Short mmCIF file of C-alpha atoms in Angstrom, two decimals:
data_model
loop_
_atom_site.label_atom_id
_atom_site.label_comp_id
_atom_site.label_asym_id
_atom_site.label_seq_id
_atom_site.Cartn_x
_atom_site.Cartn_y
_atom_site.Cartn_z
CA MET A 1 -21.08 8.77 28.60
CA LEU A 2 -20.52 9.97 25.04
CA TYR A 3 -17.26 11.73 24.20
CA LYS A 4 -17.27 14.99 22.28
CA ILE A 5 -14.58 16.15 19.86
CA GLU A 6 -13.10 18.51 22.45
CA ASP A 7 -12.82 15.58 24.90
CA VAL A 8 -10.59 13.63 22.53
CA GLU A 9 -7.76 16.15 22.84
CA LYS A 10 -7.65 15.52 26.59
CA LEU A 11 -7.20 11.74 26.36
CA SER A 12 -3.82 10.34 27.41
CA ARG A 13 -1.93 7.65 25.54
CA ASN A 14 -3.04 5.07 28.11
CA ASP A 15 -6.66 6.24 27.75
CA ILE A 16 -6.52 5.73 24.00
CA ARG A 17 -4.86 2.34 24.33
CA LYS A 18 -7.54 1.20 26.77
CA LEU A 19 -10.45 2.46 24.62
CA TYR A 20 -9.00 0.93 21.45
CA SER A 21 -8.40 -2.38 23.17
CA GLU A 22 -11.86 -2.49 24.71
CA TYR A 23 -13.98 -1.27 21.82
CA VAL A 24 -12.01 -1.69 18.57
CA ASN A 25 -9.31 -4.36 18.15
CA PRO A 26 -7.62 -5.77 21.29
CA GLY A 27 -5.06 -7.84 19.37
CA LEU A 28 -3.91 -4.91 17.28
CA ALA A 29 -3.66 -2.74 20.38
CA SER A 30 -1.42 -5.37 22.00
CA MET A 31 0.71 -5.74 18.88
CA LEU A 32 1.36 -2.03 18.48
CA SER A 33 1.98 -1.41 22.17
CA LEU A 34 4.43 -4.32 22.21
CA ILE A 35 6.91 -2.40 20.04
CA ASN A 36 5.87 1.04 21.26
CA PHE A 37 3.98 1.82 18.04
CA ASP A 38 0.96 3.23 19.85
CA LYS A 39 2.23 6.77 20.24
CA ASN A 40 -0.33 9.56 20.32
CA PHE A 41 0.33 11.62 17.20
CA VAL A 42 -1.43 14.97 17.35
CA LYS A 43 -0.19 16.97 14.34
CA ALA A 44 0.93 16.24 10.79
CA GLU A 45 2.21 18.32 7.89
CA GLY A 46 4.07 17.29 4.75
CA CYS A 47 6.53 14.52 5.57
CA TYR A 48 6.36 15.06 9.32
CA VAL A 49 4.15 14.11 12.25
CA TYR A 50 4.34 15.17 15.88
CA ASP A 51 3.43 13.28 19.04
CA SER A 52 1.74 14.59 22.18
CA ASP A 53 5.15 15.19 23.76
CA GLY A 54 6.18 17.52 20.94
CA ASN A 55 8.58 15.08 19.25
CA LYS A 56 8.94 15.33 15.46
CA TYR A 57 8.96 12.20 13.25
CA ILE A 58 9.68 11.64 9.56
CA ASP A 59 7.02 9.52 7.87
CA PHE A 60 8.67 6.94 5.61
CA LEU A 61 5.54 4.79 5.56
CA GLY A 62 3.24 7.28 3.85
CA ALA A 63 0.09 5.26 4.65
CA TYR A 64 1.22 2.53 2.23
CA GLY A 65 1.37 4.94 -0.69
CA ALA A 66 -1.70 7.02 0.16
CA LEU A 67 0.26 10.16 1.06
CA ASN A 68 1.97 11.03 -2.21
CA LEU A 69 1.29 14.71 -1.48
CA GLY A 70 2.22 14.38 2.18
CA HIS A 71 0.08 14.89 5.26
CA ASN A 72 -2.74 17.43 5.13
CA PRO A 73 -1.84 19.01 1.78
CA ALA A 74 -3.17 22.55 1.47
CA GLU A 75 -4.38 21.95 -2.09
CA ILE A 76 -6.81 19.27 -0.96
CA TYR A 77 -8.29 21.28 1.89
CA GLU A 78 -8.62 24.29 -0.38
CA ALA A 79 -10.58 22.18 -2.86
CA LEU A 80 -12.81 20.79 -0.10
CA GLY A 81 -13.51 24.29 1.13
CA LYS A 82 -14.73 25.30 -2.32
CA VAL A 83 -17.38 22.55 -2.38
CA LYS A 84 -18.47 22.51 1.27
CA GLU A 85 -21.87 24.05 0.49
CA ARG A 86 -22.66 21.75 -2.43
CA PRO A 87 -24.70 18.57 -1.96
CA ASN A 88 -22.24 15.80 -1.14
CA LEU A 89 -24.62 12.87 -1.75
CA LEU A 90 -27.42 13.32 -4.26
CA GLN A 91 -28.10 10.30 -6.42
CA ALA A 92 -31.02 11.93 -8.27
CA SER A 93 -28.63 13.83 -10.52
CA LEU A 94 -25.39 13.50 -12.44
CA SER A 95 -22.44 14.34 -10.22
CA THR A 96 -20.60 17.32 -11.69
CA PHE A 97 -17.39 16.50 -9.88
CA ALA A 98 -17.48 12.80 -10.77
CA ALA A 99 -17.82 13.80 -14.43
CA VAL A 100 -14.82 16.12 -14.20
CA LEU A 101 -12.69 13.63 -12.26
CA GLY A 102 -13.53 10.96 -14.83
CA HIS A 103 -12.36 13.29 -17.59
CA ASN A 104 -9.14 14.15 -15.75
CA LEU A 105 -8.33 10.52 -15.05
CA ALA A 106 -8.78 9.66 -18.71
CA GLN A 107 -6.14 12.27 -19.56
CA VAL A 108 -3.44 10.82 -17.30
CA VAL A 109 -4.00 7.04 -17.32
CA PRO A 110 -2.42 4.72 -19.93
CA LYS A 111 -3.75 5.05 -23.47
CA GLY A 112 -7.10 3.41 -24.17
CA LEU A 113 -8.53 3.59 -20.66
CA LYS A 114 -11.61 5.81 -20.55
CA HIS A 115 -14.59 5.01 -18.29
CA SER A 116 -14.27 5.29 -14.50
CA PHE A 117 -16.36 3.86 -11.69
CA PHE A 118 -15.80 5.60 -8.36
CA CYS A 119 -15.89 3.80 -5.01
CA ASN A 120 -14.36 4.23 -1.57
CA SER A 121 -11.27 2.02 -1.32
CA GLY A 122 -8.76 -0.09 -3.18
CA ALA A 123 -10.47 -3.34 -2.26
CA GLU A 124 -13.75 -2.01 -3.68
CA ALA A 125 -11.96 -0.99 -6.85
CA VAL A 126 -10.64 -4.53 -7.23
CA GLU A 127 -14.11 -5.99 -6.61
CA GLY A 128 -15.53 -3.82 -9.37
CA ALA A 129 -12.69 -4.64 -11.75
CA LEU A 130 -13.21 -8.37 -11.27
CA LYS A 131 -16.95 -8.03 -11.86
CA ALA A 132 -16.32 -5.94 -14.97
CA ALA A 133 -13.93 -8.57 -16.33
CA ARG A 134 -16.41 -11.39 -15.84
CA ALA A 135 -19.33 -9.41 -17.24
CA ALA A 136 -17.39 -8.17 -20.27
CA SER A 137 -15.79 -11.49 -21.17
CA GLY A 138 -18.59 -13.89 -20.34
CA LYS A 139 -15.97 -16.03 -18.61
CA THR A 140 -15.39 -16.71 -14.91
CA GLY A 141 -11.73 -17.67 -14.38
CA ILE A 142 -9.41 -15.18 -12.70
CA ILE A 143 -5.64 -15.61 -12.48
CA SER A 144 -3.55 -13.70 -9.94
CA CYS A 145 -0.02 -14.06 -8.58
CA GLU A 146 1.50 -15.78 -5.61
CA GLY A 147 2.49 -13.16 -3.04
CA SER A 148 0.02 -10.64 -4.41
CA PHE A 149 -2.20 -8.37 -2.37
CA HIS A 150 -5.45 -7.02 -3.80
CA GLY A 151 -7.52 -6.46 -0.66
CA LYS A 152 -9.48 -8.40 1.96
CA THR A 153 -13.09 -8.29 0.79
CA TYR A 154 -14.23 -11.61 -0.63
CA GLY A 155 -13.46 -11.16 -4.31
CA ALA A 156 -10.25 -9.25 -3.70
CA LEU A 157 -9.22 -11.76 -1.04
CA SER A 158 -9.79 -14.60 -3.50
CA ALA A 159 -7.18 -12.97 -5.73
CA THR A 160 -4.77 -12.16 -2.90
CA GLY A 161 -1.83 -14.55 -2.84
CA ARG A 162 -1.30 -15.36 0.82
CA LYS A 163 -3.10 -18.23 2.53
CA LYS A 164 -2.81 -16.67 6.00
CA TYR A 165 -5.48 -14.13 5.09
CA GLN A 166 -7.65 -16.63 3.19
CA GLU A 167 -7.88 -19.77 5.30
CA PRO A 168 -10.17 -18.46 8.09
CA PHE A 169 -12.75 -17.44 5.48
CA LEU A 170 -12.91 -20.48 3.22
CA PRO A 171 -14.57 -21.21 0.89
CA LEU A 172 -13.68 -18.16 -1.14
CA VAL A 173 -15.13 -17.07 -4.47
CA PRO A 174 -14.69 -19.93 -6.96
CA GLY A 175 -12.75 -19.64 -10.19
CA PHE A 176 -9.51 -18.13 -8.85
CA GLN A 177 -6.03 -19.56 -9.31
CA THR A 178 -2.47 -18.27 -8.95
CA VAL A 179 0.82 -18.35 -10.81
CA PRO A 180 4.35 -17.37 -9.70
CA TYR A 181 4.93 -13.63 -10.01
CA GLY A 182 7.27 -12.61 -12.82
CA ASP A 183 6.96 -15.97 -14.64
CA ALA A 184 5.37 -15.37 -18.05
CA ASN A 185 5.75 -19.03 -19.06
CA ALA A 186 3.74 -20.21 -16.06
CA LEU A 187 1.08 -17.64 -16.89
CA GLU A 188 0.81 -18.88 -20.47
CA GLU A 189 0.13 -22.42 -19.30
CA LYS A 190 -2.83 -21.14 -17.27
CA LEU A 191 -4.07 -18.89 -20.07
CA LYS A 192 -4.45 -21.91 -22.36
CA GLN A 193 -7.54 -22.82 -20.35
CA LYS A 194 -10.72 -21.74 -22.11
CA ASP A 195 -12.60 -20.03 -19.28
CA ILE A 196 -10.16 -17.33 -18.16
CA ALA A 197 -11.71 -13.87 -17.90
CA ALA A 198 -8.73 -11.88 -16.63
CA PHE A 199 -5.24 -11.81 -15.23
CA ILE A 200 -4.84 -9.29 -12.37
CA VAL A 201 -1.31 -8.18 -11.54
CA GLU A 202 0.58 -5.54 -9.58
CA PRO A 203 3.32 -3.91 -11.69
CA ILE A 204 5.42 -4.10 -8.51
CA GLN A 205 4.22 -6.26 -5.65
CA GLY A 206 3.80 -4.11 -2.57
CA GLU A 207 2.69 -6.35 0.30
CA GLY A 208 4.60 -9.25 -1.27
CA GLY A 209 7.79 -7.51 -0.14
CA ILE A 210 8.36 -4.79 -2.77
CA ILE A 211 9.03 -7.32 -5.53
CA VAL A 212 10.09 -5.91 -8.90
CA PRO A 213 9.41 -8.31 -11.79
CA PRO A 214 11.99 -9.12 -14.50
CA GLU A 215 12.46 -6.50 -17.19
CA GLY A 216 9.90 -6.97 -19.96
CA TYR A 217 7.52 -9.03 -17.82
CA LEU A 218 4.56 -6.68 -18.20
CA LYS A 219 5.07 -6.47 -21.97
CA ASP A 220 5.08 -10.25 -22.16
CA VAL A 221 1.94 -10.39 -20.00
CA ARG A 222 0.18 -7.91 -22.28
CA ALA A 223 1.10 -9.94 -25.36
CA LEU A 224 -0.05 -13.22 -23.77
CA CYS A 225 -3.39 -11.76 -22.70
CA ASP A 226 -3.94 -10.51 -26.25
CA LYS A 227 -2.96 -13.88 -27.68
CA TYR A 228 -5.45 -15.82 -25.56
CA GLY A 229 -8.26 -13.25 -25.46
CA VAL A 230 -7.90 -12.55 -21.73
CA LEU A 231 -8.39 -9.16 -20.10
CA LEU A 232 -5.44 -7.59 -18.29
CA ILE A 233 -6.16 -5.85 -14.97
CA ALA A 234 -3.34 -3.67 -13.62
CA ASP A 235 -3.59 -3.09 -9.88
CA GLU A 236 -1.98 0.34 -9.49
CA ILE A 237 -3.52 1.05 -6.10
CA GLN A 238 -0.13 1.29 -4.38
CA THR A 239 2.11 2.06 -7.38
CA GLY A 240 -0.02 4.74 -9.02
CA PHE A 241 0.19 8.53 -9.24
CA GLY A 242 3.95 8.88 -9.48
CA ARG A 243 5.07 6.49 -6.75
CA THR A 244 7.55 4.53 -8.92
CA GLY A 245 8.90 7.37 -11.06
CA THR A 246 6.22 7.37 -13.76
CA MET A 247 2.61 8.43 -13.36
CA PHE A 248 1.65 4.74 -13.38
CA ALA A 249 4.11 1.88 -13.02
CA CYS A 250 2.92 -0.05 -16.08
CA GLU A 251 3.81 2.93 -18.29
CA ARG A 252 7.50 2.20 -17.81
CA GLU A 253 7.13 -0.66 -20.28
CA GLY A 254 4.54 1.10 -22.40
CA VAL A 255 1.78 -1.26 -21.28
CA SER A 256 -1.90 -0.29 -21.35
CA PRO A 257 -4.23 -2.64 -19.45
CA ASP A 258 -7.88 -3.28 -20.21
CA ILE A 259 -8.83 -2.38 -16.65
CA MET A 260 -6.86 -0.51 -14.02
CA THR A 261 -7.53 -0.04 -10.30
CA VAL A 262 -6.49 3.05 -8.35
CA ALA A 263 -7.12 4.40 -4.85
CA LYS A 264 -4.87 5.52 -1.94
CA SER A 265 -3.32 8.85 -3.00
CA LEU A 266 -6.17 9.64 -5.41
CA GLY A 267 -7.90 11.29 -2.43
CA GLY A 268 -4.83 13.33 -1.55
CA GLY A 269 -4.41 11.45 1.71
CA VAL A 270 -7.51 13.17 3.09
CA VAL A 271 -10.69 11.66 1.61
CA PRO A 272 -11.21 7.93 0.88
CA ILE A 273 -11.73 7.28 -2.82
CA GLY A 274 -10.99 4.46 -5.24
CA ALA A 275 -11.79 3.75 -8.86
CA PHE A 276 -11.53 1.19 -11.59
CA ILE A 277 -11.06 2.44 -15.13
CA THR A 278 -11.82 0.45 -18.28
CA THR A 279 -11.52 0.71 -22.02
CA GLU A 280 -14.57 1.69 -24.04
CA GLU A 281 -14.97 -1.91 -25.23
CA VAL A 282 -14.90 -3.44 -21.75
CA TRP A 283 -17.32 -0.87 -20.36
CA GLU A 284 -19.85 -1.33 -23.15
CA LYS A 285 -19.84 -5.10 -22.74
CA ALA A 286 -20.07 -5.00 -18.94
CA PHE A 287 -22.18 -1.93 -18.13
CA GLY A 288 -23.21 -0.38 -21.43
CA GLY A 289 -26.74 0.93 -22.05
CA MET A 290 -29.62 1.61 -19.67
CA GLU A 291 -30.22 -2.08 -18.98
CA LYS A 292 -26.76 -2.59 -17.49
CA CYS A 293 -25.71 0.86 -16.24
CA LEU A 294 -26.79 0.10 -12.66
CA LEU A 295 -25.37 -3.39 -12.35
CA HIS A 296 -22.63 -2.06 -10.08
CA THR A 297 -23.27 0.87 -7.73
CA SER A 298 -21.97 2.51 -4.53
CA THR A 299 -23.84 4.88 -2.22
CA PHE A 300 -20.80 7.00 -1.35
CA GLY A 301 -18.92 6.34 -4.60
CA GLY A 302 -18.38 9.53 -6.58
CA ASN A 303 -19.47 11.87 -3.78
CA THR A 304 -18.63 15.54 -4.21
CA MET A 305 -15.99 15.78 -1.48
CA ALA A 306 -14.11 12.70 -2.67
CA CYS A 307 -14.13 13.73 -6.31
CA ALA A 308 -13.05 17.28 -5.49
CA ALA A 309 -10.12 15.82 -3.57
CA GLY A 310 -9.31 13.59 -6.55
CA ILE A 311 -9.34 16.51 -8.96
CA ALA A 312 -7.05 18.56 -6.72
CA SER A 313 -4.74 15.60 -6.09
CA ILE A 314 -4.15 14.82 -9.76
CA ASN A 315 -3.52 18.47 -10.60
CA ALA A 316 -1.05 18.88 -7.72
CA ILE A 317 0.89 15.74 -8.69
CA ILE A 318 1.18 16.95 -12.30
CA GLU A 319 1.97 20.58 -11.45
CA LYS A 320 4.70 19.60 -8.98
CA ASN A 321 6.08 16.97 -11.38
CA LEU A 322 6.15 14.47 -8.54
CA PRO A 323 6.74 11.38 -10.72
CA GLU A 324 10.07 12.84 -11.89
CA HIS A 325 10.96 13.90 -8.36
CA ALA A 326 10.16 10.39 -7.10
CA LYS A 327 12.41 8.92 -9.78
CA GLU A 328 15.36 11.18 -8.93
CA VAL A 329 15.12 11.01 -5.14
CA GLY A 330 14.17 7.33 -5.27
CA GLU A 331 17.31 6.43 -7.19
CA TYR A 332 19.34 8.31 -4.57
CA MET A 333 17.61 6.39 -1.77
CA LEU A 334 18.10 2.99 -3.41
CA GLU A 335 21.79 3.67 -4.00
CA GLY A 336 22.21 4.50 -0.32
CA LEU A 337 20.34 1.38 0.76
CA LYS A 338 22.44 -0.82 -1.52
CA THR A 339 25.58 0.66 0.03
CA LEU A 340 24.29 -0.41 3.45
CA LYS A 341 23.57 -3.88 2.10
CA ASP A 342 27.20 -4.22 1.02
CA ARG A 343 28.32 -3.33 4.55
CA TYR A 344 25.94 -5.28 6.77
CA GLY A 345 25.12 -8.96 6.51
CA ILE A 346 21.76 -8.58 8.23
CA ILE A 347 20.42 -7.04 5.00
CA LYS A 348 19.52 -9.84 2.61
CA ASP A 349 18.24 -7.68 -0.25
CA VAL A 350 17.30 -4.16 -1.27
CA ARG A 351 14.82 -3.60 -4.10
CA GLY A 352 12.28 -1.19 -5.45
CA ARG A 353 11.70 1.63 -7.89
CA GLY A 354 11.16 5.31 -7.34
CA LEU A 355 10.02 6.02 -3.79
CA MET A 356 8.84 2.47 -3.23
CA ALA A 357 11.63 0.46 -1.65
CA GLY A 358 11.94 -2.66 0.47
CA ILE A 359 14.71 -3.87 2.77
CA GLU A 360 14.66 -7.63 3.36
CA PHE A 361 16.49 -9.01 6.39
CA GLU A 362 18.26 -12.27 6.99
CA THR A 363 16.59 -14.55 9.53
CA PRO A 364 19.23 -16.43 11.57
CA GLU A 365 17.74 -19.39 13.38
CA LYS A 366 20.67 -20.70 15.39
CA GLY A 367 22.97 -19.36 18.05
CA ILE A 368 22.97 -18.23 21.64
CA LEU A 369 19.94 -15.99 21.27
CA SER A 370 17.84 -18.93 20.14
CA LYS A 371 19.07 -21.06 23.04
CA LEU A 372 18.41 -18.34 25.60
CA THR A 373 14.80 -18.11 24.50
CA GLY A 374 14.11 -21.82 24.05
CA GLY A 375 13.70 -21.44 20.29
CA ALA A 376 11.23 -18.55 20.61
CA VAL A 377 13.60 -16.31 18.69
CA ASN A 378 13.28 -18.58 15.64
CA ARG A 379 9.55 -17.99 15.50
CA PHE A 380 10.06 -14.34 16.34
CA TYR A 381 12.47 -13.75 13.47
CA LYS A 382 10.05 -15.22 10.97
CA GLU A 383 7.27 -12.77 11.82
CA TYR A 384 8.87 -9.83 13.63
CA THR A 385 12.30 -9.00 12.19
CA GLY A 386 10.86 -6.15 10.15
CA SER A 387 8.89 -4.94 13.16
CA MET A 388 12.00 -5.03 15.33
CA VAL A 389 13.95 -2.77 12.98
CA ALA A 390 10.91 -0.56 12.40
CA GLY A 391 10.51 -0.26 16.16
CA GLU A 392 14.12 0.83 16.57
CA LEU A 393 13.73 3.39 13.78
CA LEU A 394 10.61 4.76 15.46
CA ASN A 395 11.66 4.79 19.08
CA THR A 396 15.31 5.77 18.73
CA HIS A 397 15.41 7.78 15.51
CA ARG A 398 11.79 8.92 15.14
CA ILE A 399 11.31 7.49 11.67
CA ILE A 400 7.99 5.82 10.83
CA THR A 401 8.12 2.62 8.76
CA ALA A 402 6.39 -0.79 8.77
CA TYR A 403 6.78 -4.29 7.39
CA THR A 404 4.97 -5.64 4.32
CA LEU A 405 1.91 -7.81 5.02
CA ASN A 406 2.92 -10.84 2.94
CA ASN A 407 6.58 -10.78 3.97
CA PRO A 408 7.14 -9.56 7.55
CA ASN A 409 10.92 -9.67 7.08
CA VAL A 410 10.73 -6.72 4.70
CA ILE A 411 10.30 -3.15 5.85
CA ARG A 412 8.89 -0.78 3.28
CA LEU A 413 9.96 2.78 2.57
CA GLU A 414 7.18 4.73 0.88
CA PRO A 415 7.54 8.34 2.00
CA PRO A 416 5.50 11.20 0.53
CA LEU A 417 6.73 12.07 -2.96
CA ILE A 418 7.60 15.57 -1.75
CA ILE A 419 10.44 14.25 0.44
CA GLU A 420 13.91 15.71 -0.06
CA LYS A 421 17.40 14.20 0.05
CA GLU A 422 18.14 15.62 3.51
CA ASP A 423 15.50 13.36 5.03
CA ILE A 424 16.73 10.43 2.95
CA ASP A 425 20.23 10.98 4.37
CA TYR A 426 18.88 11.04 7.92
CA MET A 427 17.06 7.74 7.34
CA LEU A 428 20.17 6.11 5.85
CA ASN A 429 22.36 7.32 8.72
CA SER A 430 19.80 6.01 11.22
CA LEU A 431 19.81 2.56 9.63
CA GLU A 432 23.60 2.54 9.69
CA ASP A 433 23.53 3.42 13.37
CA ILE A 434 21.20 0.49 14.08
CA PHE A 435 23.17 -2.05 12.06
CA SER A 436 26.58 -0.93 13.33
CA LYS A 437 25.59 -1.41 16.96
CA ASN A 438 25.24 -5.18 16.93
CA SER A 439 25.04 -5.43 20.69
CA GLY A 440 22.21 -2.93 20.71
CA LEU A 441 20.30 -4.91 18.12
CA PHE A 442 20.97 -8.08 20.09
CA LYS A 443 19.57 -6.50 23.25
CA LEU A 444 16.59 -5.15 21.35
CA THR A 445 15.78 -8.57 19.93
CA LEU A 446 16.12 -10.31 23.29
CA SER A 447 13.96 -7.80 25.13
CA THR A 448 11.31 -7.86 22.43
CA VAL A 449 11.17 -11.67 22.39
CA LYS A 450 10.77 -11.67 26.18
CA ARG A 451 7.84 -9.26 25.87
CA VAL A 452 6.24 -11.50 23.23
CA ILE A 453 6.60 -14.53 25.48
CA ARG A 454 5.09 -12.71 28.48
CA LYS A 455 2.13 -11.52 26.39
CA LYS A 456 1.23 -15.05 25.27
#
C-alpha cells in the first residue's frame, strides 16, 4: 500500500512512531519517544507550533537557527508563489534568481566577499569552502577547532571537532588538525607549518555548547591568517542573518573572512539552501575562467525556488531590522538566565550573544540517586541532563528546546528572531518553576533513568 497526502493527516501518533521506527531511524524513534519528544505537531506559525491535541507550544529551538523569520513566514510563501510557473531546474541557462541572490548576498556580507556558490545545506557549503581553499591556495592543510561542528559529510566531518561523530567513519580526509577554540597562540603554532590552506572557525560555537570566544579572538585570528598567508573561513551557518545581534557574527569585531559559509535561515525556514561566498581573489584562483568554472557543481544548487526564498528571506530580515531586535531581546533573555544561575546551583553557566544562548548544567555523580540506580545515573547525567530539562520544558510547560550535539549538558535557546519579551518571560518563569521544585526534578530524573535502563 502507498500512502497519499490526505492519508497522512489521519495517522495517529503511534502510527507515525511505528512507521518512523520501521522505515527511517529506529534508534532516533526510541530516543525521542523516551522523553516524550515524538509529539505529532500539525500546525506552525511564527514562534508557535500546535500538536494534534490542539496544544500550543513556543519554539525556542528554531531548527538550530534556521527559523530566523519564524515558522511558515508569509514573505517566503509569497515569493514562492510568484515563481511557481518558472522552470525550477534548467541547467542550460543562467539562473536569473541565482544571479539576483548572489548580488543581494554581496550587499549584506562582510566587506570583500563577492562570489557565491549555491548548494542545498550547511554541510555542502562547508565542503565547497574547503575545496575552494585548497584549490585557491595550492595547499592541503586545514585547521579547525576542538568542539567545533561543521557538518557530517566527509570533508565537513573531518573538520568537526568531536571524535564521537568521526570514529565510526575512519579514516577521514587527510590533512586536518585541530586547535583549542579561542586560543590564538595555539593557532599560531599550527600556522607556522608550511602547508596550511585555511583555518575554519565558528564565530560562536553552536554545537560545542554555545561557546563565545574571548574578546578580540577573531581579530587576532584574522591578523594571524594574514601573517602566515592562510585563508580564513568563517562558518556562519548557525550564527548568520542576525542571530547574534549583527547581520553576521564576525562583523562584531570588524572581521572579513576570505570565505564564508551560510545556510539554515537563508531559505526562510521553508526551502533548503546553502552557500559559500568568497573574495574575488579566492574565486579566480579556485574556479576562475572557463577551464575551472565547473570544478564544483550541484544539480539542485541555485534552483529557482531556493533562490527566490533566499531573496525574500534577506529582504525580510533587513526590512524588519531583526539583527537589532535580536540584540535587544537577546540581552534581556541573557540577563534573565544569569539571574536564574545566581539562584540555582544546578546551572553551571549561562552564555551566548543575541538570540543564541546556552544553559550548561552541573553533573552530580554521587548521592542517593546514583546508589538507587546502581551508578546508571552517572552515565545518564553525562549524556542526558540537557534532554531531561528539555523534556520537562516540553511536556510540562510546552516549550521546545534541545541540547547541543557536542555538549549534551547544554540546552540551547535559539528562538525565531521575531520573538517578543512576553515569551521570553514565560520561558524564564518555566525554568524557575523546574529548578525550584527539586523533588520534581529528582522524580523526573529517576523515572527517566529507569526508562533508559528498561530500553537497553
